[in-house]
Amino acid sequence: AVVTGGGSGIGRALVMQLLADGCRVATCDINATNLAETGTLAQQQYGDGVALSLHSCDVTREAEVQRFASELLEQHPVEHINLLFNNAGVAGGGSFINDKREQWETTFNVCWGGVYNCCRVFVPLVVASDAGHIVNVSSVNGFWACMGPHFPHTAYSAAKFAVKGFSE
C-alpha cells in the first residue's frame, strides 16, 4: 500500500491500520518530523520487522513523486501495488479575492495536484496488480463548498471538488 500524507492525522491512522492488517506500506510526507514519528509509533506497535518505508515527498512536485515511486520499488520487493491512498492535504487557501495567490495555489496544488501527480506516477503500478484500488481522500467540501459566510476557503473547496469529479 502507498499512503501520502502519512505523517499525521488520517494518513497516520491509515498507515497504522494497514500495518495491523498485514500490509507492506510505503508512506510519504513533506514534514520529516511527523513522518519519523509515524515510523517510531509503527515500530513501537509492530516491532523491528515492520514492513514500512518512510519517504520525504512534496506531492505537488511530480519529480519528487517519481523519486518516491523509485524508492518504493527499491525498498519493497514488488512489481505492483494493491492500494494507493491519495491522502495528503492541507487546509486553507482563503479568499480568492482578498488573500495572496501563493496561499491559494499551495492549498489547491497539495489537495488536487497531489492526487493528480500520484495517480500519474502510481496508477501503472496499481494496474499491474491483480487486485488494485485507488482511494482519493476528499472532504464534505467536495460536495458542499460553504463553511459559513465568514469563512472563505475557495482553494480547498475547488480542490476537493476536483478530487471528487476526477474520482467519479
PDB file of C-alpha atoms in Angstrom:
ATOM      1  CA  ALA A   1       0.000   0.000   0.000  1.00  0.00           C
ATOM      2  CA  VAL A   2       1.059   3.574  -0.670  1.00  0.00           C
ATOM      3  CA  VAL A   3      -0.222   6.337   1.627  1.00  0.00           C
ATOM      4  CA  THR A   4       0.506  10.006   1.010  1.00  0.00           C
ATOM      5  CA  GLY A   5       0.436  12.386   3.952  1.00  0.00           C
ATOM      6  CA  GLY A   6       1.304   9.581   6.371  1.00  0.00           C
ATOM      7  CA  GLY A   7       2.966  11.838   8.916  1.00  0.00           C
ATOM      8  CA  SER A   8      -0.184  12.807  10.774  1.00  0.00           C
ATOM      9  CA  GLY A   9      -3.950  12.650  11.017  1.00  0.00           C
ATOM     10  CA  ILE A  10      -5.873  10.412   8.641  1.00  0.00           C
ATOM     11  CA  GLY A  11      -2.672   9.391   6.854  1.00  0.00           C
ATOM     12  CA  ARG A  12      -1.008   8.153  10.018  1.00  0.00           C
ATOM     13  CA  ALA A  13      -4.191   6.299  11.021  1.00  0.00           C
ATOM     14  CA  LEU A  14      -4.286   4.645   7.581  1.00  0.00           C
ATOM     15  CA  VAL A  15      -0.653   3.572   7.889  1.00  0.00           C
ATOM     16  CA  MET A  16      -1.219   2.053  11.319  1.00  0.00           C
ATOM     17  CA  GLN A  17      -4.390   0.227  10.245  1.00  0.00           C
ATOM     18  CA  LEU A  18      -2.786  -1.142   7.081  1.00  0.00           C
ATOM     19  CA  LEU A  19       0.174  -2.417   9.097  1.00  0.00           C
ATOM     20  CA  ALA A  20      -2.228  -4.013  11.586  1.00  0.00           C
ATOM     21  CA  ASP A  21      -3.877  -5.787   8.651  1.00  0.00           C
ATOM     22  CA  GLY A  22      -0.506  -7.146   7.476  1.00  0.00           C
ATOM     23  CA  CYS A  23       0.176  -4.810   4.560  1.00  0.00           C
ATOM     24  CA  ARG A  24       3.579  -3.626   3.460  1.00  0.00           C
ATOM     25  CA  VAL A  25       3.318   0.151   3.471  1.00  0.00           C
ATOM     26  CA  ALA A  26       5.265   2.953   1.836  1.00  0.00           C
ATOM     27  CA  THR A  27       4.247   6.363   3.096  1.00  0.00           C
ATOM     28  CA  CYS A  28       5.366   9.878   2.383  1.00  0.00           C
ATOM     29  CA  ASP A  29       5.022  13.290   3.929  1.00  0.00           C
ATOM     30  CA  ILE A  30       6.592  16.699   3.457  1.00  0.00           C
ATOM     31  CA  ASN A  31       7.098  17.066   7.232  1.00  0.00           C
ATOM     32  CA  ALA A  32      10.116  14.935   8.198  1.00  0.00           C
ATOM     33  CA  THR A  33       9.460  15.211  11.939  1.00  0.00           C
ATOM     34  CA  ASN A  34       5.889  13.949  11.625  1.00  0.00           C
ATOM     35  CA  LEU A  35       6.978  11.198   9.250  1.00  0.00           C
ATOM     36  CA  ALA A  36       9.647   9.999  11.684  1.00  0.00           C
ATOM     37  CA  GLU A  37       7.058   9.976  14.475  1.00  0.00           C
ATOM     38  CA  THR A  38       4.827   7.705  12.374  1.00  0.00           C
ATOM     39  CA  GLY A  39       7.811   5.390  11.922  1.00  0.00           C
ATOM     40  CA  THR A  40       8.528   5.366  15.638  1.00  0.00           C
ATOM     41  CA  LEU A  41       4.905   4.629  16.507  1.00  0.00           C
ATOM     42  CA  ALA A  42       4.799   1.802  13.958  1.00  0.00           C
ATOM     43  CA  GLN A  43       8.000   0.272  15.293  1.00  0.00           C
ATOM     44  CA  GLN A  44       6.746   0.505  18.882  1.00  0.00           C
ATOM     45  CA  GLN A  45       3.452  -1.116  17.900  1.00  0.00           C
ATOM     46  CA  TYR A  46       4.688  -3.786  15.472  1.00  0.00           C
ATOM     47  CA  GLY A  47       8.396  -4.275  16.246  1.00  0.00           C
ATOM     48  CA  ASP A  48      11.580  -4.062  14.212  1.00  0.00           C
ATOM     49  CA  GLY A  49      10.236  -6.242  11.399  1.00  0.00           C
ATOM     50  CA  VAL A  50       7.518  -3.768  10.477  1.00  0.00           C
ATOM     51  CA  ALA A  51       7.113  -3.573   6.695  1.00  0.00           C
ATOM     52  CA  LEU A  52       7.094   0.223   6.499  1.00  0.00           C
ATOM     53  CA  SER A  53       9.193   2.597   4.463  1.00  0.00           C
ATOM     54  CA  LEU A  54       9.200   6.347   5.040  1.00  0.00           C
ATOM     55  CA  HIS A  55       9.752   8.810   2.196  1.00  0.00           C
ATOM     56  CA  SER A  56      10.144  12.547   2.138  1.00  0.00           C
ATOM     57  CA  CYS A  57       7.989  13.843  -0.714  1.00  0.00           C
ATOM     58  CA  ASP A  58       6.225  17.009  -1.776  1.00  0.00           C
ATOM     59  CA  VAL A  59       3.285  15.612  -3.745  1.00  0.00           C
ATOM     60  CA  THR A  60       2.930  18.896  -5.646  1.00  0.00           C
ATOM     61  CA  ARG A  61       6.180  18.087  -7.467  1.00  0.00           C
ATOM     62  CA  GLU A  62       5.943  15.252  -9.955  1.00  0.00           C
ATOM     63  CA  ALA A  63       9.700  14.627  -9.886  1.00  0.00           C
ATOM     64  CA  GLU A  64       9.518  14.018  -6.119  1.00  0.00           C
ATOM     65  CA  VAL A  65       6.590  11.630  -6.580  1.00  0.00           C
ATOM     66  CA  GLN A  66       8.595   9.765  -9.237  1.00  0.00           C
ATOM     67  CA  ARG A  67      11.524   9.547  -6.808  1.00  0.00           C
ATOM     68  CA  PHE A  68       9.152   8.233  -4.120  1.00  0.00           C
ATOM     69  CA  ALA A  69       7.939   5.510  -6.506  1.00  0.00           C
ATOM     70  CA  SER A  70      11.529   4.561  -7.389  1.00  0.00           C
ATOM     71  CA  GLU A  71      12.466   4.345  -3.707  1.00  0.00           C
ATOM     72  CA  LEU A  72       9.393   2.210  -3.022  1.00  0.00           C
ATOM     73  CA  LEU A  73      10.390  -0.264  -5.735  1.00  0.00           C
ATOM     74  CA  GLU A  74      13.959  -0.406  -4.373  1.00  0.00           C
ATOM     75  CA  GLN A  75      12.907  -0.897  -0.735  1.00  0.00           C
ATOM     76  CA  HIS A  76       9.987  -3.291  -1.218  1.00  0.00           C
ATOM     77  CA  PRO A  77      10.312  -6.476  -3.314  1.00  0.00           C
ATOM     78  CA  VAL A  78       7.280  -5.707  -5.509  1.00  0.00           C
ATOM     79  CA  GLU A  79       6.410  -5.018  -9.124  1.00  0.00           C
ATOM     80  CA  HIS A  80       2.984  -3.586  -8.328  1.00  0.00           C
ATOM     81  CA  ILE A  81       0.946  -2.012  -5.555  1.00  0.00           C
ATOM     82  CA  ASN A  82      -2.517  -3.066  -4.450  1.00  0.00           C
ATOM     83  CA  LEU A  83      -3.587   0.120  -2.715  1.00  0.00           C
ATOM     84  CA  LEU A  84      -2.977   3.804  -3.373  1.00  0.00           C
ATOM     85  CA  PHE A  85      -4.321   6.218  -0.770  1.00  0.00           C
ATOM     86  CA  ASN A  86      -4.058   9.802  -2.029  1.00  0.00           C
ATOM     87  CA  ASN A  87      -4.496  11.391   1.352  1.00  0.00           C
ATOM     88  CA  ALA A  88      -2.049  14.322   1.521  1.00  0.00           C
ATOM     89  CA  GLY A  89      -3.878  17.571   2.051  1.00  0.00           C
ATOM     90  CA  VAL A  90      -3.743  20.963   3.639  1.00  0.00           C
ATOM     91  CA  ALA A  91      -6.489  23.313   4.744  1.00  0.00           C
ATOM     92  CA  GLY A  92      -6.575  26.940   3.801  1.00  0.00           C
ATOM     93  CA  GLY A  93      -6.424  28.902   0.633  1.00  0.00           C
ATOM     94  CA  GLY A  94      -8.698  31.565   1.984  1.00  0.00           C
ATOM     95  CA  SER A  95     -10.369  34.093  -0.229  1.00  0.00           C
ATOM     96  CA  PHE A  96      -9.732  34.172  -3.958  1.00  0.00           C
ATOM     97  CA  ILE A  97     -10.172  37.933  -3.829  1.00  0.00           C
ATOM     98  CA  ASN A  98      -8.558  39.043  -0.571  1.00  0.00           C
ATOM     99  CA  ASP A  99      -5.785  36.552   0.141  1.00  0.00           C
ATOM    100  CA  LYS A 100      -2.426  36.058  -1.545  1.00  0.00           C
ATOM    101  CA  ARG A 101      -2.276  33.983  -4.701  1.00  0.00           C
ATOM    102  CA  GLU A 102       0.528  31.829  -3.262  1.00  0.00           C
ATOM    103  CA  GLN A 103      -1.676  30.768  -0.340  1.00  0.00           C
ATOM    104  CA  TRP A 104      -4.477  29.778  -2.726  1.00  0.00           C
ATOM    105  CA  GLU A 105      -2.154  27.893  -5.073  1.00  0.00           C
ATOM    106  CA  THR A 106      -0.396  25.991  -2.272  1.00  0.00           C
ATOM    107  CA  THR A 107      -3.695  24.634  -0.976  1.00  0.00           C
ATOM    108  CA  PHE A 108      -5.014  23.775  -4.439  1.00  0.00           C
ATOM    109  CA  ASN A 109      -1.738  22.200  -5.538  1.00  0.00           C
ATOM    110  CA  VAL A 110      -1.480  19.938  -2.487  1.00  0.00           C
ATOM    111  CA  CYS A 111      -5.134  18.902  -2.329  1.00  0.00           C
ATOM    112  CA  TRP A 112      -5.696  18.398  -6.070  1.00  0.00           C
ATOM    113  CA  GLY A 113      -2.226  18.420  -7.624  1.00  0.00           C
ATOM    114  CA  GLY A 114      -1.034  15.737  -5.220  1.00  0.00           C
ATOM    115  CA  VAL A 115      -3.840  13.413  -6.288  1.00  0.00           C
ATOM    116  CA  TYR A 116      -3.104  14.112  -9.955  1.00  0.00           C
ATOM    117  CA  ASN A 117       0.666  13.609  -9.653  1.00  0.00           C
ATOM    118  CA  CYS A 118       0.368  10.451  -7.583  1.00  0.00           C
ATOM    119  CA  CYS A 119      -2.173   8.938  -9.963  1.00  0.00           C
ATOM    120  CA  ARG A 120       0.060   9.728 -12.945  1.00  0.00           C
ATOM    121  CA  VAL A 121       3.012   8.000 -11.276  1.00  0.00           C
ATOM    122  CA  PHE A 122       1.390   5.149  -9.329  1.00  0.00           C
ATOM    123  CA  VAL A 123      -1.578   4.057 -11.477  1.00  0.00           C
ATOM    124  CA  PRO A 124       0.632   1.874 -13.703  1.00  0.00           C
ATOM    125  CA  LEU A 125       1.706   0.002 -10.552  1.00  0.00           C
ATOM    126  CA  VAL A 126      -1.941  -0.372  -9.485  1.00  0.00           C
ATOM    127  CA  VAL A 127      -2.932  -1.628 -12.948  1.00  0.00           C
ATOM    128  CA  ALA A 128      -0.127  -4.225 -12.744  1.00  0.00           C
ATOM    129  CA  SER A 129      -1.810  -5.652  -9.639  1.00  0.00           C
ATOM    130  CA  ASP A 130      -4.336  -8.462  -9.696  1.00  0.00           C
ATOM    131  CA  ALA A 131      -6.447  -6.530  -7.169  1.00  0.00           C
ATOM    132  CA  GLY A 132      -5.744  -2.815  -7.138  1.00  0.00           C
ATOM    133  CA  HIS A 133      -7.675   0.041  -5.618  1.00  0.00           C
ATOM    134  CA  ILE A 134      -7.239   3.804  -5.502  1.00  0.00           C
ATOM    135  CA  VAL A 135      -8.705   5.846  -2.653  1.00  0.00           C
ATOM    136  CA  ASN A 136      -8.696   9.598  -3.167  1.00  0.00           C
ATOM    137  CA  VAL A 137      -9.461  11.374   0.101  1.00  0.00           C
ATOM    138  CA  SER A 138     -11.763  14.329  -0.384  1.00  0.00           C
ATOM    139  CA  SER A 139     -13.988  16.188   2.046  1.00  0.00           C
ATOM    140  CA  VAL A 140     -17.551  17.234   2.634  1.00  0.00           C
ATOM    141  CA  ASN A 141     -16.307  20.351   0.836  1.00  0.00           C
ATOM    142  CA  GLY A 142     -16.126  18.263  -2.324  1.00  0.00           C
ATOM    143  CA  PHE A 143     -19.935  18.192  -2.125  1.00  0.00           C
ATOM    144  CA  TRP A 144     -20.694  21.459  -0.378  1.00  0.00           C
ATOM    145  CA  ALA A 145     -18.332  24.413  -0.704  1.00  0.00           C
ATOM    146  CA  CYS A 146     -19.600  26.626   2.082  1.00  0.00           C
ATOM    147  CA  MET A 147     -18.404  26.553   5.677  1.00  0.00           C
ATOM    148  CA  GLY A 148     -20.264  29.747   6.509  1.00  0.00           C
ATOM    149  CA  PRO A 149     -20.422  33.275   5.177  1.00  0.00           C
ATOM    150  CA  HIS A 150     -17.338  34.473   7.062  1.00  0.00           C
ATOM    151  CA  PHE A 151     -15.008  31.576   6.324  1.00  0.00           C
ATOM    152  CA  PRO A 152     -13.665  31.752   2.769  1.00  0.00           C
ATOM    153  CA  HIS A 153     -11.813  28.696   1.561  1.00  0.00           C
ATOM    154  CA  THR A 154     -12.206  28.666  -2.193  1.00  0.00           C
ATOM    155  CA  ALA A 155      -8.952  26.827  -2.942  1.00  0.00           C
ATOM    156  CA  TYR A 156      -9.763  23.972  -0.598  1.00  0.00           C
ATOM    157  CA  SER A 157     -13.291  23.610  -1.928  1.00  0.00           C
ATOM    158  CA  ALA A 158     -12.220  23.843  -5.570  1.00  0.00           C
ATOM    159  CA  ALA A 159      -9.535  21.224  -4.976  1.00  0.00           C
ATOM    160  CA  LYS A 160     -11.901  18.840  -3.190  1.00  0.00           C
ATOM    161  CA  PHE A 161     -14.500  19.250  -5.963  1.00  0.00           C
ATOM    162  CA  ALA A 162     -11.722  18.378  -8.429  1.00  0.00           C
ATOM    163  CA  VAL A 163     -10.803  15.258  -6.439  1.00  0.00           C
ATOM    164  CA  LYS A 164     -14.450  14.159  -6.309  1.00  0.00           C
ATOM    165  CA  GLY A 165     -15.017  14.738 -10.023  1.00  0.00           C
ATOM    166  CA  PHE A 166     -11.798  13.020 -11.018  1.00  0.00           C
ATOM    167  CA  SER A 167     -12.578  10.041  -8.788  1.00  0.00           C
ATOM    168  CA  GLU A 168     -16.071   9.633 -10.200  1.00  0.00           C
TER     169      GLU A 168
END
